[in-house]
PDB file of C-alpha atoms in Angstrom:
ATOM      1  CA  MET V  76       0.000   0.000   0.000  1.00  0.00           C
ATOM      2  CA  ASP V  77       1.415   3.356  -1.065  1.00  0.00           C
ATOM      3  CA  THR V  78       1.460   5.702   1.949  1.00  0.00           C
ATOM      4  CA  ARG V  79       3.309   8.543   0.260  1.00  0.00           C
ATOM      5  CA  PRO V  80       1.545  11.935   0.426  1.00  0.00           C
ATOM      6  CA  ARG V  81      -0.381  12.818  -2.707  1.00  0.00           C
ATOM      7  CA  ASP V  82       0.720  15.934  -4.549  1.00  0.00           C
ATOM      8  CA  PRO V  83      -1.856  18.661  -5.060  1.00  0.00           C
ATOM      9  CA  GLU V  84      -2.925  19.131  -8.658  1.00  0.00           C
ATOM     10  CA  ILE V  85      -1.078  21.883 -10.522  1.00  0.00           C
ATOM     11  CA  PRO V  86      -3.395  24.091 -12.615  1.00  0.00           C
ATOM     12  CA  GLU V  87      -2.788  23.568 -16.313  1.00  0.00           C
ATOM     13  CA  ASP V  88      -2.161  27.255 -16.980  1.00  0.00           C
ATOM     14  CA  VAL V  89       0.703  27.478 -14.457  1.00  0.00           C
ATOM     15  CA  SER V  90       3.830  28.580 -16.302  1.00  0.00           C
ATOM     16  CA  LEU V  91       7.463  28.762 -15.286  1.00  0.00           C
ATOM     17  CA  ASP V  92       7.446  32.268 -16.746  1.00  0.00           C
ATOM     18  CA  GLU V  93       5.727  33.287 -13.497  1.00  0.00           C
ATOM     19  CA  LEU V  94       8.645  32.024 -11.419  1.00  0.00           C
ATOM     20  CA  ASP V  95      10.980  34.520  -9.782  1.00  0.00           C
ATOM     21  CA  LYS V  96      14.175  34.718 -11.834  1.00  0.00           C
ATOM     22  CA  GLY V  97      16.394  34.117  -8.819  1.00  0.00           C
ATOM     23  CA  VAL V  98      14.453  31.005  -7.899  1.00  0.00           C
ATOM     24  CA  GLY V  99      14.574  29.807 -11.497  1.00  0.00           C
ATOM     25  CA  HIS V 100      18.346  30.197 -11.452  1.00  0.00           C
ATOM     26  CA  GLU V 101      18.590  28.006  -8.324  1.00  0.00           C
ATOM     27  CA  LEU V 102      16.430  25.319  -9.906  1.00  0.00           C
ATOM     28  CA  ARG V 103      18.892  24.978 -12.774  1.00  0.00           C
ATOM     29  CA  THR V 104      20.931  22.720 -10.494  1.00  0.00           C
ATOM     30  CA  LEU V 105      18.178  20.110 -10.920  1.00  0.00           C
ATOM     31  CA  PRO V 106      17.558  17.859 -13.921  1.00  0.00           C
ATOM     32  CA  GLU V 107      15.400  19.697 -16.468  1.00  0.00           C
ATOM     33  CA  GLY V 108      12.200  17.693 -15.975  1.00  0.00           C
ATOM     34  CA  LEU V 109      12.477  17.813 -12.199  1.00  0.00           C
ATOM     35  CA  ALA V 110      13.181  21.543 -12.246  1.00  0.00           C
ATOM     36  CA  GLU V 111       9.983  22.108 -14.208  1.00  0.00           C
ATOM     37  CA  VAL V 112       7.807  20.134 -11.778  1.00  0.00           C
ATOM     38  CA  VAL V 113       9.334  21.843  -8.727  1.00  0.00           C
ATOM     39  CA  GLY V 114       9.056  25.261 -10.340  1.00  0.00           C
ATOM     40  CA  ARG V 115       5.406  24.764 -11.261  1.00  0.00           C
ATOM     41  CA  HIS V 116       4.599  23.692  -7.684  1.00  0.00           C
ATOM     42  CA  LEU V 117       6.275  26.882  -6.423  1.00  0.00           C
ATOM     43  CA  VAL V 118       4.258  29.024  -8.828  1.00  0.00           C
ATOM     44  CA  ALA V 119       1.064  27.219  -7.798  1.00  0.00           C
ATOM     45  CA  ALA V 120       1.958  27.913  -4.166  1.00  0.00           C
ATOM     46  CA  ASP V 121       2.396  31.623  -4.913  1.00  0.00           C
ATOM     47  CA  ARG V 122      -1.028  31.686  -6.566  1.00  0.00           C
ATOM     48  CA  ALA V 123      -2.569  29.973  -3.561  1.00  0.00           C
ATOM     49  CA  LEU V 124      -1.042  32.595  -1.250  1.00  0.00           C
ATOM     50  CA  VAL V 125      -2.527  35.375  -3.396  1.00  0.00           C
ATOM     51  CA  ASP V 126      -5.903  33.670  -2.859  1.00  0.00           C
ATOM     52  CA  ASP V 127      -5.195  33.426   0.918  1.00  0.00           C
ATOM     53  CA  ASP V 128      -5.248  29.639   0.692  1.00  0.00           C
ATOM     54  CA  VAL V 129      -2.271  28.914   2.939  1.00  0.00           C
ATOM     55  CA  PRO V 130      -2.996  25.176   3.384  1.00  0.00           C
ATOM     56  CA  LEU V 131      -2.959  24.665  -0.401  1.00  0.00           C
ATOM     57  CA  ALA V 132       0.243  26.708  -0.673  1.00  0.00           C
ATOM     58  CA  ARG V 133       1.861  24.520   1.982  1.00  0.00           C
ATOM     59  CA  ALA V 134       0.784  21.388   0.123  1.00  0.00           C
ATOM     60  CA  HIS V 135       2.450  22.608  -3.075  1.00  0.00           C
ATOM     61  CA  ILE V 136       5.593  23.604  -1.156  1.00  0.00           C
ATOM     62  CA  ALA V 137       5.695  20.186   0.509  1.00  0.00           C
ATOM     63  CA  ALA V 138       5.532  18.553  -2.930  1.00  0.00           C
ATOM     64  CA  ALA V 139       8.415  20.734  -4.091  1.00  0.00           C
ATOM     65  CA  LYS V 140      10.420  19.965  -0.961  1.00  0.00           C
ATOM     66  CA  ARG V 141      10.012  16.202  -1.400  1.00  0.00           C
ATOM     67  CA  ARG V 142      11.737  16.569  -4.762  1.00  0.00           C
ATOM     68  CA  ALA V 143      14.224  19.365  -4.088  1.00  0.00           C
ATOM     69  CA  GLY V 144      14.836  19.722  -0.360  1.00  0.00           C
ATOM     70  CA  ARG V 145      18.436  20.773  -0.929  1.00  0.00           C
ATOM     71  CA  VAL V 146      17.460  23.877  -2.894  1.00  0.00           C
ATOM     72  CA  ALA V 147      17.519  26.945  -0.633  1.00  0.00           C
ATOM     73  CA  ALA V 148      14.655  28.666  -2.432  1.00  0.00           C
ATOM     74  CA  VAL V 149      12.398  25.684  -1.765  1.00  0.00           C
ATOM     75  CA  ARG V 150      13.272  25.647   1.950  1.00  0.00           C
ATOM     76  CA  GLU V 151      12.768  29.411   2.052  1.00  0.00           C
ATOM     77  CA  ALA V 152       9.270  28.995   0.613  1.00  0.00           C
ATOM     78  CA  ALA V 153       8.567  26.252   3.143  1.00  0.00           C
ATOM     79  CA  GLY V 154       9.614  28.535   5.990  1.00  0.00           C
ATOM     80  CA  ILE V 155       7.524  31.463   4.805  1.00  0.00           C
ATOM     81  CA  THR V 156       4.354  29.438   4.272  1.00  0.00           C
ATOM     82  CA  ALA V 157       4.742  27.747   7.648  1.00  0.00           C
ATOM     83  CA  TYR V 158       5.129  31.187   9.237  1.00  0.00           C
ATOM     84  CA  LEU V 159       1.983  32.443   7.524  1.00  0.00           C
ATOM     85  CA  ALA V 160       0.144  29.375   8.791  1.00  0.00           C
ATOM     86  CA  GLY V 161       1.244  30.107  12.361  1.00  0.00           C
ATOM     87  CA  ASP V 162       3.339  26.931  12.477  1.00  0.00           C
ATOM     88  CA  TYR V 163       6.244  28.709  14.135  1.00  0.00           C
ATOM     89  CA  ALA V 164       8.235  25.627  15.092  1.00  0.00           C
ATOM     90  CA  GLU V 165       8.286  24.387  11.492  1.00  0.00           C
ATOM     91  CA  ALA V 166       8.966  27.881  10.158  1.00  0.00           C
ATOM     92  CA  ALA V 167      11.901  28.374  12.524  1.00  0.00           C
ATOM     93  CA  ALA V 168      13.421  25.030  11.536  1.00  0.00           C
ATOM     94  CA  GLU V 169      13.155  25.856   7.829  1.00  0.00           C
ATOM     95  CA  LEU V 170      14.479  29.401   8.182  1.00  0.00           C
ATOM     96  CA  ARG V 171      17.459  28.206  10.235  1.00  0.00           C
ATOM     97  CA  THR V 172      18.205  25.747   7.424  1.00  0.00           C
ATOM     98  CA  VAL V 173      18.007  28.527   4.830  1.00  0.00           C
ATOM     99  CA  ARG V 174      20.371  30.650   6.894  1.00  0.00           C
ATOM    100  CA  ARG V 175      22.900  27.802   7.056  1.00  0.00           C
ATOM    101  CA  MET V 176      22.571  27.121   3.342  1.00  0.00           C
ATOM    102  CA  THR V 177      22.896  30.728   2.172  1.00  0.00           C
ATOM    103  CA  GLY V 178      24.677  32.613   4.953  1.00  0.00           C
ATOM    104  CA  SER V 179      22.056  35.348   4.520  1.00  0.00           C
ATOM    105  CA  ASN V 180      20.466  37.241   7.415  1.00  0.00           C
ATOM    106  CA  ALA V 181      17.463  38.331   5.338  1.00  0.00           C
ATOM    107  CA  TYR V 182      15.081  36.123   7.306  1.00  0.00           C
ATOM    108  CA  VAL V 183      16.471  36.752  10.782  1.00  0.00           C
ATOM    109  CA  PRO V 184      13.515  39.056  11.640  1.00  0.00           C
ATOM    110  CA  MET V 185      11.041  36.317  10.714  1.00  0.00           C
ATOM    111  CA  LEU V 186      13.104  33.709  12.558  1.00  0.00           C
ATOM    112  CA  ALA V 187      13.163  35.888  15.681  1.00  0.00           C
ATOM    113  CA  ASP V 188       9.424  36.490  15.358  1.00  0.00           C
ATOM    114  CA  CYS V 189       8.915  32.723  15.270  1.00  0.00           C
ATOM    115  CA  GLU V 190      10.596  32.564  18.668  1.00  0.00           C
ATOM    116  CA  ARG V 191       8.127  35.186  19.890  1.00  0.00           C
ATOM    117  CA  GLY V 192       5.288  33.090  18.506  1.00  0.00           C
ATOM    118  CA  LEU V 193       6.639  30.114  20.444  1.00  0.00           C
ATOM    119  CA  GLY V 194       6.590  32.169  23.646  1.00  0.00           C
ATOM    120  CA  ARG V 195      10.358  32.694  23.759  1.00  0.00           C
ATOM    121  CA  PRO V 196      10.890  36.477  23.483  1.00  0.00           C
ATOM    122  CA  GLN V 197      14.265  36.299  25.234  1.00  0.00           C
ATOM    123  CA  ARG V 198      15.493  33.850  22.610  1.00  0.00           C
ATOM    124  CA  ALA V 199      14.201  36.218  19.927  1.00  0.00           C
ATOM    125  CA  LEU V 200      16.372  38.999  21.358  1.00  0.00           C
ATOM    126  CA  GLU V 201      19.382  36.692  21.485  1.00  0.00           C
ATOM    127  CA  ILE V 202      18.986  35.901  17.777  1.00  0.00           C
ATOM    128  CA  ILE V 203      18.685  39.598  16.963  1.00  0.00           C
ATOM    129  CA  ARG V 204      21.835  40.439  18.933  1.00  0.00           C
ATOM    130  CA  GLU V 205      23.802  37.956  16.817  1.00  0.00           C
ATOM    131  CA  VAL V 206      23.311  40.171  13.749  1.00  0.00           C
ATOM    132  CA  ASP V 207      25.162  43.375  12.884  1.00  0.00           C
ATOM    133  CA  ALA V 208      22.240  45.621  11.924  1.00  0.00           C
ATOM    134  CA  ARG V 209      24.594  47.836   9.920  1.00  0.00           C
ATOM    135  CA  SER V 210      25.077  44.992   7.452  1.00  0.00           C
ATOM    136  CA  LEU V 211      21.353  44.780   6.672  1.00  0.00           C
ATOM    137  CA  ASP V 212      19.360  46.639   4.059  1.00  0.00           C
ATOM    138  CA  GLN V 213      16.854  49.203   5.311  1.00  0.00           C
ATOM    139  CA  GLU V 214      13.779  46.991   4.999  1.00  0.00           C
ATOM    140  CA  THR V 215      15.345  44.112   6.945  1.00  0.00           C
ATOM    141  CA  ARG V 216      16.756  46.486   9.554  1.00  0.00           C
ATOM    142  CA  ILE V 217      13.311  47.966  10.194  1.00  0.00           C
ATOM    143  CA  GLU V 218      11.750  44.504  10.422  1.00  0.00           C
ATOM    144  CA  LEU V 219      14.408  43.613  12.971  1.00  0.00           C
ATOM    145  CA  MET V 220      13.596  46.723  15.028  1.00  0.00           C
ATOM    146  CA  LEU V 221       9.890  45.902  15.027  1.00  0.00           C
ATOM    147  CA  VAL V 222      10.472  42.334  16.161  1.00  0.00           C
ATOM    148  CA  ALA V 223      12.946  43.429  18.842  1.00  0.00           C
ATOM    149  CA  ALA V 224      10.514  46.010  20.199  1.00  0.00           C
ATOM    150  CA  GLY V 225       7.749  43.405  20.185  1.00  0.00           C
ATOM    151  CA  ALA V 226       9.946  40.984  22.118  1.00  0.00           C
ATOM    152  CA  ARG V 227      10.707  43.647  24.726  1.00  0.00           C
ATOM    153  CA  ALA V 228       6.990  44.323  25.081  1.00  0.00           C
ATOM    154  CA  ASP V 229       6.348  40.581  25.431  1.00  0.00           C
ATOM    155  CA  LEU V 230       8.706  40.669  28.422  1.00  0.00           C
ATOM    156  CA  GLY V 231       6.708  43.541  29.935  1.00  0.00           C
ATOM    157  CA  GLN V 232       9.421  46.076  29.063  1.00  0.00           C
ATOM    158  CA  VAL V 233       7.136  48.489  27.218  1.00  0.00           C
ATOM    159  CA  ASP V 234       9.203  51.607  27.962  1.00  0.00           C
ATOM    160  CA  ALA V 235      12.329  49.890  26.619  1.00  0.00           C
ATOM    161  CA  ALA V 236      10.374  48.852  23.528  1.00  0.00           C
ATOM    162  CA  LEU V 237       9.335  52.464  22.933  1.00  0.00           C
ATOM    163  CA  VAL V 238      12.944  53.624  23.159  1.00  0.00           C
ATOM    164  CA  MET V 239      13.938  51.033  20.553  1.00  0.00           C
ATOM    165  CA  LEU V 240      11.527  52.594  18.055  1.00  0.00           C
ATOM    166  CA  GLN V 241      12.606  56.188  18.699  1.00  0.00           C
ATOM    167  CA  VAL V 242      14.776  56.182  15.599  1.00  0.00           C
ATOM    168  CA  PRO V 243      15.137  58.756  12.790  1.00  0.00           C
ATOM    169  CA  GLU V 244      13.220  56.474  10.411  1.00  0.00           C
ATOM    170  CA  LEU V 245      10.092  56.974  12.524  1.00  0.00           C
ATOM    171  CA  THR V 246       9.645  60.366  10.876  1.00  0.00           C
ATOM    172  CA  SER V 247      12.241  60.577   8.086  1.00  0.00           C
ATOM    173  CA  LEU V 248      11.063  57.736   5.863  1.00  0.00           C
ATOM    174  CA  PRO V 249       8.767  58.539   2.936  1.00  0.00           C
ATOM    175  CA  LYS V 250       5.134  57.507   3.219  1.00  0.00           C
ATOM    176  CA  GLY V 251       4.681  53.797   2.646  1.00  0.00           C
ATOM    177  CA  SER V 252       4.534  50.455   4.418  1.00  0.00           C
ATOM    178  CA  GLU V 253       7.818  50.751   6.349  1.00  0.00           C
ATOM    179  CA  LYS V 254       7.016  54.145   7.869  1.00  0.00           C
ATOM    180  CA  ALA V 255       3.387  53.181   8.534  1.00  0.00           C
ATOM    181  CA  ARG V 256       4.333  49.973  10.336  1.00  0.00           C
ATOM    182  CA  LEU V 257       6.939  51.737  12.477  1.00  0.00           C
ATOM    183  CA  GLN V 258       4.492  54.470  13.486  1.00  0.00           C
ATOM    184  CA  TYR V 259       1.703  51.951  14.054  1.00  0.00           C
ATOM    185  CA  ALA V 260       3.896  49.838  16.348  1.00  0.00           C
ATOM    186  CA  TYR V 261       4.986  52.973  18.211  1.00  0.00           C
ATOM    187  CA  ALA V 262       1.361  54.075  18.659  1.00  0.00           C
ATOM    188  CA  ASP V 263       0.389  50.611  19.868  1.00  0.00           C
ATOM    189  CA  LEU V 264       3.149  50.610  22.473  1.00  0.00           C
ATOM    190  CA  LEU V 265       2.135  54.094  23.647  1.00  0.00           C
ATOM    191  CA  GLU V 266      -1.388  52.785  24.180  1.00  0.00           C
ATOM    192  CA  ARG V 267      -0.018  49.872  26.201  1.00  0.00           C
ATOM    193  CA  ALA V 268       1.884  52.417  28.305  1.00  0.00           C
ATOM    194  CA  ASP V 269      -1.401  54.300  28.928  1.00  0.00           C
ATOM    195  CA  ARG V 270      -0.111  57.340  27.027  1.00  0.00           C
ATOM    196  CA  LEU V 271      -3.387  57.550  25.138  1.00  0.00           C
ATOM    197  CA  GLU V 272      -3.190  61.082  23.736  1.00  0.00           C
ATOM    198  CA  GLU V 273       0.266  60.423  22.269  1.00  0.00           C
ATOM    199  CA  SER V 274      -0.957  57.078  20.982  1.00  0.00           C
ATOM    200  CA  ARG V 275      -3.801  58.720  19.049  1.00  0.00           C
ATOM    201  CA  GLU V 276      -1.367  61.228  17.577  1.00  0.00           C
ATOM    202  CA  TRP V 277       0.965  58.521  16.298  1.00  0.00           C
ATOM    203  CA  MET V 278      -1.894  56.323  15.110  1.00  0.00           C
ATOM    204  CA  THR V 279      -3.069  59.313  13.058  1.00  0.00           C
ATOM    205  CA  ARG V 280       0.418  59.642  11.614  1.00  0.00           C
ATOM    206  CA  ALA V 281       0.469  55.930  10.828  1.00  0.00           C
ATOM    207  CA  ALA V 282      -2.868  56.198   9.008  1.00  0.00           C
ATOM    208  CA  SER V 283      -1.509  59.094   6.954  1.00  0.00           C
ATOM    209  CA  SER V 284       1.671  57.172   6.107  1.00  0.00           C
ATOM    210  CA  ASP V 285      -0.198  53.971   5.227  1.00  0.00           C
ATOM    211  CA  ILE V 286      -0.798  54.597   1.534  1.00  0.00           C
ATOM    212  CA  GLU V 287      -0.566  50.856   0.817  1.00  0.00           C
ATOM    213  CA  GLY V 288      -3.104  49.671   3.399  1.00  0.00           C
ATOM    214  CA  VAL V 289      -0.770  47.443   5.403  1.00  0.00           C
ATOM    215  CA  THR V 290      -2.194  48.398   8.827  1.00  0.00           C
ATOM    216  CA  ASP V 291      -5.630  48.917  10.338  1.00  0.00           C
ATOM    217  CA  ALA V 292      -4.652  52.349  11.700  1.00  0.00           C
ATOM    218  CA  GLU V 293      -7.601  54.085  10.015  1.00  0.00           C
ATOM    219  CA  GLU V 294     -10.064  51.556  11.395  1.00  0.00           C
ATOM    220  CA  ARG V 295      -8.667  51.876  14.899  1.00  0.00           C
ATOM    221  CA  LEU V 296      -8.969  55.655  14.768  1.00  0.00           C
ATOM    222  CA  GLU V 297     -12.585  55.391  13.602  1.00  0.00           C
ATOM    223  CA  GLU V 298     -13.344  52.899  16.347  1.00  0.00           C
ATOM    224  CA  ALA V 299     -11.730  55.138  18.964  1.00  0.00           C
ATOM    225  CA  ALA V 300     -13.699  58.137  17.671  1.00  0.00           C
ATOM    226  CA  GLY V 301     -16.936  56.138  17.890  1.00  0.00           C
ATOM    227  CA  LEU V 302     -16.235  55.077  21.446  1.00  0.00           C
ATOM    228  CA  THR V 303     -15.460  58.667  22.417  1.00  0.00           C
ATOM    229  CA  PHE V 304     -18.747  59.811  20.854  1.00  0.00           C
ATOM    230  CA  ILE V 305     -20.707  57.195  22.798  1.00  0.00           C
ATOM    231  CA  GLU V 306     -18.978  58.157  26.044  1.00  0.00           C
ATOM    232  CA  GLU V 307     -19.808  61.823  25.434  1.00  0.00           C
ATOM    233  CA  GLU V 308     -23.460  60.962  24.775  1.00  0.00           C
ATOM    234  CA  LEU V 309     -23.668  58.948  27.986  1.00  0.00           C
ATOM    235  CA  SER V 310     -22.021  61.788  29.892  1.00  0.00           C
ATOM    236  CA  ASP V 311     -24.551  64.293  28.511  1.00  0.00           C
ATOM    237  CA  GLU V 312     -27.428  62.081  29.679  1.00  0.00           C
ATOM    238  CA  ASP V 313     -26.130  62.301  33.222  1.00  0.00           C
TER     239      ASP V 313
END
């Protein structure tokens, strides 16, 4: 009896032309026919993620991994999809493997965040301290700051977390996802510190910076405004 996992069906219109060029280059180390099958599973996984179907994406990645587990791009995809699924133990294992295979620190923020997800914020900080932030590109450096601040907050060190985010990028970056996420995290920490007026100010800034819709800053401001209105109405009735 064959107990091997069954591969998910690859849509007929999936083309290797959709594959990231860097990933395609890595797959050239495989025999041509195998490279095509693995590549098409990776493309199918990307499509599934666009449709928010993480379980299907993981199934395609698993099929690719069974055939090409020594290809870093495949392990990277496995780590990312596991992270998105909230399977932090699996994600951490895959991302550590990718780091060993490539020597890259690009996924250290995600790896550290996995440790947070596993309830190990101190371990997350230890991983972050191993990396020279000056060697990272801006996007990765900001991700690292956000995870580090989150880990400090997990430990109950909210004031220390706030200090970590008091960086020039908090105001100097152009509008976009990086600036919005920094300001949103800062506003959230201010709220946790019961500095509510400052929190509203920074949440407003985050909403203004969030031209790509990566946060719910606008919704939180509207909710806060609604609650304030209700409180005022109740106060007037008294």
